[in-house]
């Protein structure tokens, strides 16, 4: 008996046995290659049976019996995940002995033969065998992954291998489909996908990572006790020391991550609609009779009481945020509640089911993206002829938020003098809509004012169904922009649940991020709101900053005296 290493040919044959017997056949490769290169909306392919069925069944058993999943949730996803499978080599022998088939699977996927297969199908060139990048994901009930393009570092090909229950075929109505989006232009995906691929046992999907093109998402899973289990990862370009390595390729291929794209929002101060005249300084002292009459048409009388407004101003000065419950008067609240409840019922929301894309197009409401930043319904300004009650009511609220009377009311309760405004009425549909974290990059603060009209307020309180608004501290520059931070890791400054008839006023400093969490298909209805931002005088912010600096200097002087 000898200790000779097996020949290269025998090693390749041993990897072949881990795959479906027909996969590496010349005709099979040609068929997959041809389908890949005519696919839309961008180059991808679906292979119905990738691995040896017995091996994959054993892998699934090992995963469920021996691995621990941790829930991870941010603005862009909610998923249960294991650690990086590239680290399997470092496990103690006794732990690795419980994952022998998973170890075989990982090595087979990154073997030279399978990498050559991927290269032959995609024409992507050589791929790295040393840089393994894969993890196991379990999408349980309410889990989802929102729109992004997978562009991070040296990724060349993305893939997903599904390990759903082999004895129970996946029902598309349970969600969990991989959705592929066309682009309106490079870097801007369409609001809705054109390809939907439901998961199935032993199915393998892959696509080349194309900056500005490979936008995709994972539809929310809406079924209990039936996890969408998968192994997903990336093949990278060759690393130093590997055949095909190009020292210049990393810099050339390094494209901006989706988070970097979001954080590179340009200064959009020019998008504010400016008021005709600036307010006088004494506008913060009270309201004229004309203003009170205009506001009384739709606001609750308590918020027009000068004593309460002064209390609100004091709190806002201390905390930079105030919440006004029951801001609309009874007449307006009841009309909006009736209209929104009727619309949600007609559109099929509130039943815990995934409704098709396109639902909710009624009256003036249209879908607005782009979905790698946001998706929700807004009112189309060019179409003003409608019988839809929600369109008429929310268009009227938009006008009230831009009125001089409301501007003056804001001046009293915030002691700030708005110069301009921008905003819109929005509808966030269950199973579809959200905003991702974006940053105030204007170089100064702005005033956020949001009126929320959730259909059933008590069911939103836990945040379990999403729809809440979260303000987060600025992203640290030294951190990798490719990594999305969870709110509890990053440090949420403020979180407001989707309330019923609640107005939230927030002074948002430069650099502060905010987002509306994806609204789950299990939510009791849509999140309807009117969200405006108000431009503030730069001098006012500068004075506040100078006051803060003076306070700090004085504190420093006191410290020097006591040392």
mmCIF file of N, CA and C in Angstrom, residues 395-509:
data_model
loop_
_atom_site.group_PDB
_atom_site.id
_atom_site.type_symbol
_atom_site.label_atom_id
_atom_site.label_comp_id
_atom_site.label_asym_id
_atom_site.label_seq_id
_atom_site.Cartn_x
_atom_site.Cartn_y
_atom_site.Cartn_z
ATOM 1 N N UNK A 395 -54.213 64.478 -2.002
ATOM 2 C CA UNK A 395 -53.805 65.653 -2.784
ATOM 3 C C UNK A 395 -54.128 66.929 -2.013
ATOM 4 N N UNK A 396 -55.258 66.928 -1.319
ATOM 5 C CA UNK A 396 -55.629 68.088 -0.514
ATOM 6 C C UNK A 396 -54.660 68.274 0.656
ATOM 7 N N UNK A 397 -54.236 67.162 1.281
ATOM 8 C CA UNK A 397 -53.270 67.261 2.382
ATOM 9 C C UNK A 397 -51.916 67.775 1.885
ATOM 10 N N UNK A 398 -51.514 67.355 0.704
ATOM 11 C CA UNK A 398 -50.270 67.886 0.134
ATOM 12 C C UNK A 398 -50.331 69.412 0.033
ATOM 13 N N UNK A 399 -51.475 69.904 -0.436
ATOM 14 C CA UNK A 399 -51.629 71.359 -0.573
ATOM 15 C C UNK A 399 -51.575 72.047 0.788
ATOM 16 N N UNK A 400 -52.140 71.415 1.798
ATOM 17 C CA UNK A 400 -52.141 72.022 3.134
ATOM 18 C C UNK A 400 -50.729 72.063 3.722
ATOM 19 N N UNK A 401 -49.922 71.041 3.449
ATOM 20 C CA UNK A 401 -48.552 71.018 3.967
ATOM 21 C C UNK A 401 -47.664 72.077 3.305
ATOM 22 N N UNK A 402 -48.044 72.525 2.128
ATOM 23 C CA UNK A 402 -47.255 73.559 1.443
ATOM 24 C C UNK A 402 -47.823 74.955 1.656
ATOM 25 N N UNK A 403 -48.884 75.061 2.453
ATOM 26 C CA UNK A 403 -49.563 76.350 2.630
ATOM 27 C C UNK A 403 -48.783 77.280 3.553
ATOM 28 N N UNK A 404 -49.051 78.582 3.416
ATOM 29 C CA UNK A 404 -48.432 79.583 4.294
ATOM 30 C C UNK A 404 -48.901 79.410 5.738
ATOM 31 N N UNK A 405 -50.164 79.022 5.910
ATOM 32 C CA UNK A 405 -50.693 78.867 7.265
ATOM 33 C C UNK A 405 -49.941 77.765 8.019
ATOM 34 N N UNK A 406 -49.710 76.622 7.351
ATOM 35 C CA UNK A 406 -48.991 75.528 8.004
ATOM 36 C C UNK A 406 -47.524 75.908 8.225
ATOM 37 N N UNK A 407 -46.953 76.656 7.282
ATOM 38 C CA UNK A 407 -45.584 77.151 7.457
ATOM 39 C C UNK A 407 -45.472 77.984 8.733
ATOM 40 N N UNK A 408 -46.443 78.849 8.950
ATOM 41 C CA UNK A 408 -46.405 79.715 10.133
ATOM 42 C C UNK A 408 -46.624 78.904 11.414
ATOM 43 N N UNK A 409 -47.477 77.889 11.337
ATOM 44 C CA UNK A 409 -47.683 77.020 12.502
ATOM 45 C C UNK A 409 -46.376 76.306 12.860
ATOM 46 N N UNK A 410 -45.662 75.806 11.848
ATOM 47 C CA UNK A 410 -44.366 75.168 12.091
ATOM 48 C C UNK A 410 -43.378 76.143 12.726
ATOM 49 N N UNK A 411 -43.413 77.393 12.284
ATOM 50 C CA UNK A 411 -42.508 78.397 12.849
ATOM 51 C C UNK A 411 -42.757 78.577 14.345
ATOM 52 N N UNK A 412 -44.021 78.524 14.752
ATOM 53 C CA UNK A 412 -44.354 78.715 16.164
ATOM 54 C C UNK A 412 -43.921 77.507 16.995
ATOM 55 N N UNK A 413 -44.208 76.285 16.515
ATOM 56 C CA UNK A 413 -43.956 75.099 17.345
ATOM 57 C C UNK A 413 -42.504 74.625 17.278
ATOM 58 N N UNK A 414 -41.718 75.117 16.301
ATOM 59 C CA UNK A 414 -40.306 74.726 16.220
ATOM 60 C C UNK A 414 -39.352 75.887 16.461
ATOM 61 N N UNK A 415 -39.884 77.117 16.412
ATOM 62 C CA UNK A 415 -39.051 78.322 16.507
ATOM 63 C C UNK A 415 -38.027 78.391 15.364
ATOM 64 N N UNK A 416 -38.368 77.784 14.234
ATOM 65 C CA UNK A 416 -37.552 77.835 13.025
ATOM 66 C C UNK A 416 -38.351 78.500 11.914
ATOM 67 N N UNK A 417 -37.667 79.020 10.914
ATOM 68 C CA UNK A 417 -38.322 79.803 9.863
ATOM 69 C C UNK A 417 -38.126 79.132 8.504
ATOM 70 N N UNK A 418 -39.047 78.235 8.101
ATOM 71 C CA UNK A 418 -38.894 77.529 6.827
ATOM 72 C C UNK A 418 -38.821 78.477 5.635
ATOM 73 N N UNK A 419 -37.876 78.179 4.730
ATOM 74 C CA UNK A 419 -37.711 78.973 3.511
ATOM 75 C C UNK A 419 -38.375 78.326 2.300
ATOM 76 N N UNK A 420 -38.463 77.001 2.319
ATOM 77 C CA UNK A 420 -39.028 76.279 1.189
ATOM 78 C C UNK A 420 -39.446 74.887 1.625
ATOM 79 N N UNK A 421 -40.005 74.125 0.701
ATOM 80 C CA UNK A 421 -40.541 72.807 1.040
ATOM 81 C C UNK A 421 -40.438 71.876 -0.158
ATOM 82 N N UNK A 422 -40.493 70.600 0.132
ATOM 83 C CA UNK A 422 -40.666 69.568 -0.887
ATOM 84 C C UNK A 422 -41.286 68.370 -0.189
ATOM 85 N N UNK A 423 -42.073 67.609 -0.898
ATOM 86 C CA UNK A 423 -42.702 66.465 -0.255
ATOM 87 C C UNK A 423 -43.827 65.903 -1.079
ATOM 88 N N UNK A 424 -44.434 64.857 -0.550
ATOM 89 C CA UNK A 424 -45.486 64.176 -1.287
ATOM 90 C C UNK A 424 -46.276 63.259 -0.357
ATOM 91 N N UNK A 425 -47.476 62.950 -0.793
ATOM 92 C CA UNK A 425 -48.249 61.896 -0.149
ATOM 93 C C UNK A 425 -47.718 60.557 -0.654
ATOM 94 N N UNK A 426 -47.710 59.548 0.222
ATOM 95 C CA UNK A 426 -47.151 58.251 -0.152
ATOM 96 C C UNK A 426 -48.046 57.125 0.366
ATOM 97 N N UNK A 427 -48.014 56.026 -0.364
ATOM 98 C CA UNK A 427 -48.660 54.806 0.102
ATOM 99 C C UNK A 427 -47.637 53.676 0.035
ATOM 100 N N UNK A 428 -47.372 53.065 1.192
ATOM 101 C CA UNK A 428 -46.465 51.927 1.267
ATOM 102 C C UNK A 428 -47.308 50.653 1.349
ATOM 103 N N UNK A 429 -47.299 49.876 0.273
ATOM 104 C CA UNK A 429 -48.150 48.688 0.181
ATOM 105 C C UNK A 429 -47.500 47.476 0.849
ATOM 106 N N UNK A 430 -48.265 46.681 1.597
ATOM 107 C CA UNK A 430 -47.718 45.469 2.206
ATOM 108 C C UNK A 430 -47.131 44.528 1.153
ATOM 109 N N UNK A 431 -45.929 44.013 1.451
ATOM 110 C CA UNK A 431 -45.283 43.079 0.541
ATOM 111 C C UNK A 431 -44.538 43.725 -0.601
ATOM 112 N N UNK A 432 -44.482 45.066 -0.624
ATOM 113 C CA UNK A 432 -43.868 45.734 -1.771
ATOM 114 C C UNK A 432 -42.958 46.908 -1.421
ATOM 115 N N UNK A 433 -43.349 47.756 -0.487
ATOM 116 C CA UNK A 433 -42.781 49.106 -0.462
ATOM 117 C C UNK A 433 -41.915 49.414 0.758
ATOM 118 N N UNK A 434 -41.023 50.426 0.580
ATOM 119 C CA UNK A 434 -39.994 50.750 1.569
ATOM 120 C C UNK A 434 -39.205 51.953 1.073
ATOM 121 N N UNK A 435 -38.341 52.478 1.933
ATOM 122 C CA UNK A 435 -37.228 53.332 1.506
ATOM 123 C C UNK A 435 -35.974 52.792 2.169
ATOM 124 N N UNK A 436 -34.842 52.860 1.499
ATOM 125 C CA UNK A 436 -33.570 52.456 2.088
ATOM 126 C C UNK A 436 -32.879 53.663 2.704
ATOM 127 N N UNK A 437 -31.934 53.396 3.572
ATOM 128 C CA UNK A 437 -31.284 54.464 4.333
ATOM 129 C C UNK A 437 -30.534 55.419 3.412
ATOM 130 N N UNK A 438 -30.916 56.676 3.454
ATOM 131 C CA UNK A 438 -30.222 57.724 2.714
ATOM 132 C C UNK A 438 -29.827 58.817 3.698
ATOM 133 N N UNK A 439 -28.844 59.605 3.295
ATOM 134 C CA UNK A 439 -28.206 60.555 4.202
ATOM 135 C C UNK A 439 -28.512 61.989 3.822
ATOM 136 N N UNK A 440 -28.694 62.832 4.828
ATOM 137 C CA UNK A 440 -28.794 64.274 4.598
ATOM 138 C C UNK A 440 -27.393 64.806 4.307
ATOM 139 N N UNK A 441 -27.142 65.157 3.040
ATOM 140 C CA UNK A 441 -25.806 65.618 2.631
ATOM 141 C C UNK A 441 -25.803 67.098 2.280
ATOM 142 N N UNK A 442 -26.792 67.842 2.757
ATOM 143 C CA UNK A 442 -26.948 69.224 2.316
ATOM 144 C C UNK A 442 -25.967 70.188 2.974
ATOM 145 N N UNK A 443 -25.268 69.747 4.012
ATOM 146 C CA UNK A 443 -24.355 70.650 4.697
ATOM 147 C C UNK A 443 -25.031 71.442 5.797
ATOM 148 N N UNK A 444 -26.305 71.170 6.056
ATOM 149 C CA UNK A 444 -27.041 71.838 7.126
ATOM 150 C C UNK A 444 -28.258 70.990 7.480
ATOM 151 N N UNK A 445 -28.925 71.357 8.574
ATOM 152 C CA UNK A 445 -30.095 70.614 8.983
ATOM 153 C C UNK A 445 -31.304 70.925 8.121
ATOM 154 N N UNK A 446 -32.303 70.043 8.217
ATOM 155 C CA UNK A 446 -33.587 70.293 7.569
ATOM 156 C C UNK A 446 -34.687 69.804 8.496
ATOM 157 N N UNK A 447 -35.890 70.277 8.253
ATOM 158 C CA UNK A 447 -37.025 69.934 9.106
ATOM 159 C C UNK A 447 -37.868 68.877 8.409
ATOM 160 N N UNK A 448 -37.974 67.684 9.018
ATOM 161 C CA UNK A 448 -38.812 66.606 8.497
ATOM 162 C C UNK A 448 -40.163 66.644 9.194
ATOM 163 N N UNK A 449 -41.238 66.649 8.409
ATOM 164 C CA UNK A 449 -42.590 66.667 8.965
ATOM 165 C C UNK A 449 -43.393 65.573 8.269
ATOM 166 N N UNK A 450 -43.850 64.581 9.037
ATOM 167 C CA UNK A 450 -44.532 63.432 8.454
ATOM 168 C C UNK A 450 -45.838 63.157 9.189
ATOM 169 N N UNK A 451 -46.926 63.135 8.437
ATOM 170 C CA UNK A 451 -48.235 62.738 8.956
ATOM 171 C C UNK A 451 -48.481 61.298 8.542
ATOM 172 N N UNK A 452 -48.600 60.397 9.512
ATOM 173 C CA UNK A 452 -48.797 58.974 9.222
ATOM 174 C C UNK A 452 -50.240 58.576 9.490
ATOM 175 N N UNK A 453 -50.799 57.804 8.545
ATOM 176 C CA UNK A 453 -52.173 57.306 8.673
ATOM 177 C C UNK A 453 -52.168 55.801 8.420
ATOM 178 N N UNK A 454 -51.703 55.014 9.394
ATOM 179 C CA UNK A 454 -51.746 53.565 9.265
ATOM 180 C C UNK A 454 -53.176 53.094 9.482
ATOM 181 N N UNK A 455 -53.544 52.025 8.801
ATOM 182 C CA UNK A 455 -54.938 51.594 8.819
ATOM 183 C C UNK A 455 -55.381 51.126 10.205
ATOM 184 N N UNK A 456 -54.551 50.349 10.884
ATOM 185 C CA UNK A 456 -54.889 49.848 12.219
ATOM 186 C C UNK A 456 -53.685 50.061 13.120
ATOM 187 N N UNK A 457 -53.710 51.100 13.916
ATOM 188 C CA UNK A 457 -52.494 51.523 14.611
ATOM 189 C C UNK A 457 -51.957 50.503 15.597
ATOM 190 N N UNK A 458 -52.804 49.812 16.367
ATOM 191 C CA UNK A 458 -52.306 48.972 17.456
ATOM 192 C C UNK A 458 -51.459 47.799 16.943
ATOM 193 N N UNK A 459 -51.698 47.349 15.718
ATOM 194 C CA UNK A 459 -50.971 46.196 15.196
ATOM 195 C C UNK A 459 -49.573 46.564 14.695
ATOM 196 N N UNK A 460 -49.277 47.848 14.577
ATOM 197 C CA UNK A 460 -47.966 48.280 14.111
ATOM 198 C C UNK A 460 -46.978 48.471 15.265
ATOM 199 N N UNK A 461 -47.473 48.473 16.485
ATOM 200 C CA UNK A 461 -46.670 48.950 17.606
ATOM 201 C C UNK A 461 -45.383 48.154 17.817
ATOM 202 N N UNK A 462 -45.416 46.838 17.594
ATOM 203 C CA UNK A 462 -44.234 46.005 17.845
ATOM 204 C C UNK A 462 -43.141 46.222 16.812
ATOM 205 N N UNK A 463 -43.482 46.785 15.663
ATOM 206 C CA UNK A 463 -42.513 46.927 14.578
ATOM 207 C C UNK A 463 -42.329 45.647 13.787
ATOM 208 N N UNK A 464 -43.021 44.575 14.189
ATOM 209 C CA UNK A 464 -42.869 43.272 13.539
ATOM 210 C C UNK A 464 -43.247 43.317 12.062
ATOM 211 N N UNK A 465 -44.176 44.191 11.709
ATOM 212 C CA UNK A 465 -44.656 44.259 10.328
ATOM 213 C C UNK A 465 -43.939 45.332 9.517
ATOM 214 N N UNK A 466 -42.890 45.933 10.078
ATOM 215 C CA UNK A 466 -42.185 46.998 9.373
ATOM 216 C C UNK A 466 -43.003 48.270 9.355
ATOM 217 N N UNK A 467 -42.756 49.109 8.362
ATOM 218 C CA UNK A 467 -43.495 50.355 8.232
ATOM 219 C C UNK A 467 -43.061 51.448 9.183
ATOM 220 N N UNK A 468 -42.103 51.158 10.071
ATOM 221 C CA UNK A 468 -41.637 52.190 11.002
ATOM 222 C C UNK A 468 -40.572 53.054 10.319
ATOM 223 N N UNK A 469 -40.402 54.275 10.830
ATOM 224 C CA UNK A 469 -39.353 55.153 10.322
ATOM 225 C C UNK A 469 -38.214 55.182 11.323
ATOM 226 N N UNK A 470 -36.993 55.029 10.823
ATOM 227 C CA UNK A 470 -35.815 54.959 11.683
ATOM 228 C C UNK A 470 -34.801 56.012 11.266
ATOM 229 N N UNK A 471 -34.323 56.782 12.252
ATOM 230 C CA UNK A 471 -33.229 57.732 12.052
ATOM 231 C C UNK A 471 -31.965 57.123 12.653
ATOM 232 N N UNK A 472 -30.861 57.182 11.898
ATOM 233 C CA UNK A 472 -29.625 56.539 12.335
ATOM 234 C C UNK A 472 -28.455 57.502 12.284
ATOM 235 N N UNK A 473 -27.481 57.255 13.146
ATOM 236 C CA UNK A 473 -26.281 58.092 13.205
ATOM 237 C C UNK A 473 -25.504 57.983 11.904
ATOM 238 N N UNK A 474 -24.693 58.989 11.598
ATOM 239 C CA UNK A 474 -23.904 58.954 10.358
ATOM 240 C C UNK A 474 -23.022 57.724 10.282
ATOM 241 N N UNK A 475 -22.846 57.218 9.061
ATOM 242 C CA UNK A 475 -21.992 56.059 8.803
ATOM 243 C C UNK A 475 -20.534 56.450 8.991
ATOM 244 N N UNK A 476 -19.774 55.629 9.724
ATOM 245 C CA UNK A 476 -18.359 55.927 9.948
ATOM 246 C C UNK A 476 -17.582 55.762 8.654
ATOM 247 N N UNK A 477 -16.789 56.754 8.288
ATOM 248 C CA UNK A 477 -16.086 56.746 7.007
ATOM 249 C C UNK A 477 -15.124 55.573 6.875
ATOM 250 N N UNK A 478 -14.538 55.138 7.997
ATOM 251 C CA UNK A 478 -13.540 54.083 7.890
ATOM 252 C C UNK A 478 -14.177 52.710 7.739
ATOM 253 N N UNK A 479 -15.498 52.613 7.914
ATOM 254 C CA UNK A 479 -16.155 51.327 7.770
ATOM 255 C C UNK A 479 -16.390 51.027 6.299
ATOM 256 N N UNK A 480 -16.440 49.719 5.963
ATOM 257 C CA UNK A 480 -16.670 49.305 4.592
ATOM 258 C C UNK A 480 -18.075 49.695 4.186
ATOM 259 N N UNK A 481 -18.177 50.496 3.149
ATOM 260 C CA UNK A 481 -19.494 50.960 2.708
ATOM 261 C C UNK A 481 -20.322 49.834 2.132
ATOM 262 N N UNK A 482 -19.698 48.668 1.875
ATOM 263 C CA UNK A 482 -20.450 47.551 1.331
ATOM 264 C C UNK A 482 -21.285 46.863 2.395
ATOM 265 N N UNK A 483 -21.016 47.144 3.650
ATOM 266 C CA UNK A 483 -21.695 46.461 4.743
ATOM 267 C C UNK A 483 -22.874 47.291 5.236
ATOM 268 N N UNK A 484 -24.060 46.707 5.170
ATOM 269 C CA UNK A 484 -25.235 47.382 5.700
ATOM 270 C C UNK A 484 -25.317 47.091 7.195
ATOM 271 N N UNK A 485 -25.411 48.131 7.988
ATOM 272 C CA UNK A 485 -25.448 47.961 9.436
ATOM 273 C C UNK A 485 -26.886 47.879 9.926
ATOM 274 N N UNK A 486 -27.122 46.973 10.848
ATOM 275 C CA UNK A 486 -28.433 46.914 11.479
ATOM 276 C C UNK A 486 -28.594 48.097 12.415
ATOM 277 N N UNK A 487 -29.846 48.495 12.621
ATOM 278 C CA UNK A 487 -30.108 49.679 13.445
ATOM 279 C C UNK A 487 -29.578 49.503 14.866
ATOM 280 N N UNK A 488 -29.693 48.275 15.420
ATOM 281 C CA UNK A 488 -29.240 48.099 16.794
ATOM 282 C C UNK A 488 -27.716 48.083 16.878
ATOM 283 N N UNK A 489 -27.038 47.766 15.768
ATOM 284 C CA UNK A 489 -25.579 47.812 15.760
ATOM 285 C C UNK A 489 -25.093 49.244 15.582
ATOM 286 N N UNK A 490 -25.759 49.961 14.691
ATOM 287 C CA UNK A 490 -25.295 51.297 14.325
ATOM 288 C C UNK A 490 -25.682 52.321 15.371
ATOM 289 N N UNK A 491 -26.815 52.111 16.017
ATOM 290 C CA UNK A 491 -27.284 53.066 17.002
ATOM 291 C C UNK A 491 -28.397 53.921 16.443
ATOM 292 N N UNK A 492 -29.641 53.455 16.621
ATOM 293 C CA UNK A 492 -30.780 54.227 16.133
ATOM 294 C C UNK A 492 -30.967 55.456 17.009
ATOM 295 N N UNK A 493 -31.067 56.610 16.380
ATOM 296 C CA UNK A 493 -31.301 57.849 17.114
ATOM 297 C C UNK A 493 -32.772 58.004 17.467
ATOM 298 N N UNK A 494 -33.640 57.535 16.563
ATOM 299 C CA UNK A 494 -35.080 57.688 16.760
ATOM 300 C C UNK A 494 -35.798 56.669 15.898
ATOM 301 N N UNK A 495 -36.796 56.001 16.467
ATOM 302 C CA UNK A 495 -37.647 55.095 15.704
ATOM 303 C C UNK A 495 -39.097 55.422 16.016
ATOM 304 N N UNK A 496 -39.890 55.657 14.978
ATOM 305 C CA UNK A 496 -41.309 55.949 15.162
ATOM 306 C C UNK A 496 -42.120 54.904 14.420
ATOM 307 N N UNK A 497 -43.004 54.216 15.137
ATOM 308 C CA UNK A 497 -43.831 53.193 14.505
ATOM 309 C C UNK A 497 -44.899 53.858 13.647
ATOM 310 N N UNK A 498 -45.470 53.074 12.752
ATOM 311 C CA UNK A 498 -46.529 53.596 11.891
ATOM 312 C C UNK A 498 -47.778 53.821 12.736
ATOM 313 N N UNK A 499 -48.104 55.067 12.981
ATOM 314 C CA UNK A 499 -49.242 55.399 13.830
ATOM 315 C C UNK A 499 -50.461 55.807 13.027
ATOM 316 N N UNK A 500 -51.545 56.008 13.724
ATOM 317 C CA UNK A 500 -52.796 56.445 13.107
ATOM 318 C C UNK A 500 -53.045 57.900 13.494
ATOM 319 N N UNK A 501 -53.016 58.784 12.502
ATOM 320 C CA UNK A 501 -53.295 60.205 12.731
ATOM 321 C C UNK A 501 -52.235 60.840 13.628
ATOM 322 N N UNK A 502 -50.970 60.570 13.319
ATOM 323 C CA UNK A 502 -49.852 61.113 14.094
ATOM 324 C C UNK A 502 -48.933 61.941 13.203
ATOM 325 N N UNK A 503 -48.559 63.106 13.704
ATOM 326 C CA UNK A 503 -47.625 63.988 13.013
ATOM 327 C C UNK A 503 -46.306 63.985 13.771
ATOM 328 N N UNK A 504 -45.217 63.691 13.068
ATOM 329 C CA UNK A 504 -43.886 63.685 13.676
ATOM 330 C C UNK A 504 -43.050 64.797 13.047
ATOM 331 N N UNK A 505 -42.461 65.639 13.887
ATOM 332 C CA UNK A 505 -41.617 66.745 13.434
ATOM 333 C C UNK A 505 -40.211 66.508 13.971
ATOM 334 N N UNK A 506 -39.225 66.440 13.065
ATOM 335 C CA UNK A 506 -37.846 66.113 13.441
ATOM 336 C C UNK A 506 -36.893 67.098 12.779
ATOM 337 N N UNK A 507 -35.971 67.651 13.566
ATOM 338 C CA UNK A 507 -34.874 68.441 13.013
ATOM 339 C C UNK A 507 -33.736 67.470 12.718
ATOM 340 N N UNK A 508 -33.489 67.235 11.433
ATOM 341 C CA UNK A 508 -32.491 66.236 11.022
ATOM 342 C C UNK A 508 -31.171 66.914 10.680
ATOM 343 N N UNK A 509 -30.137 66.561 11.423
ATOM 344 C CA UNK A 509 -28.820 67.153 11.215
ATOM 345 C C UNK A 509 -28.150 66.588 9.969
#
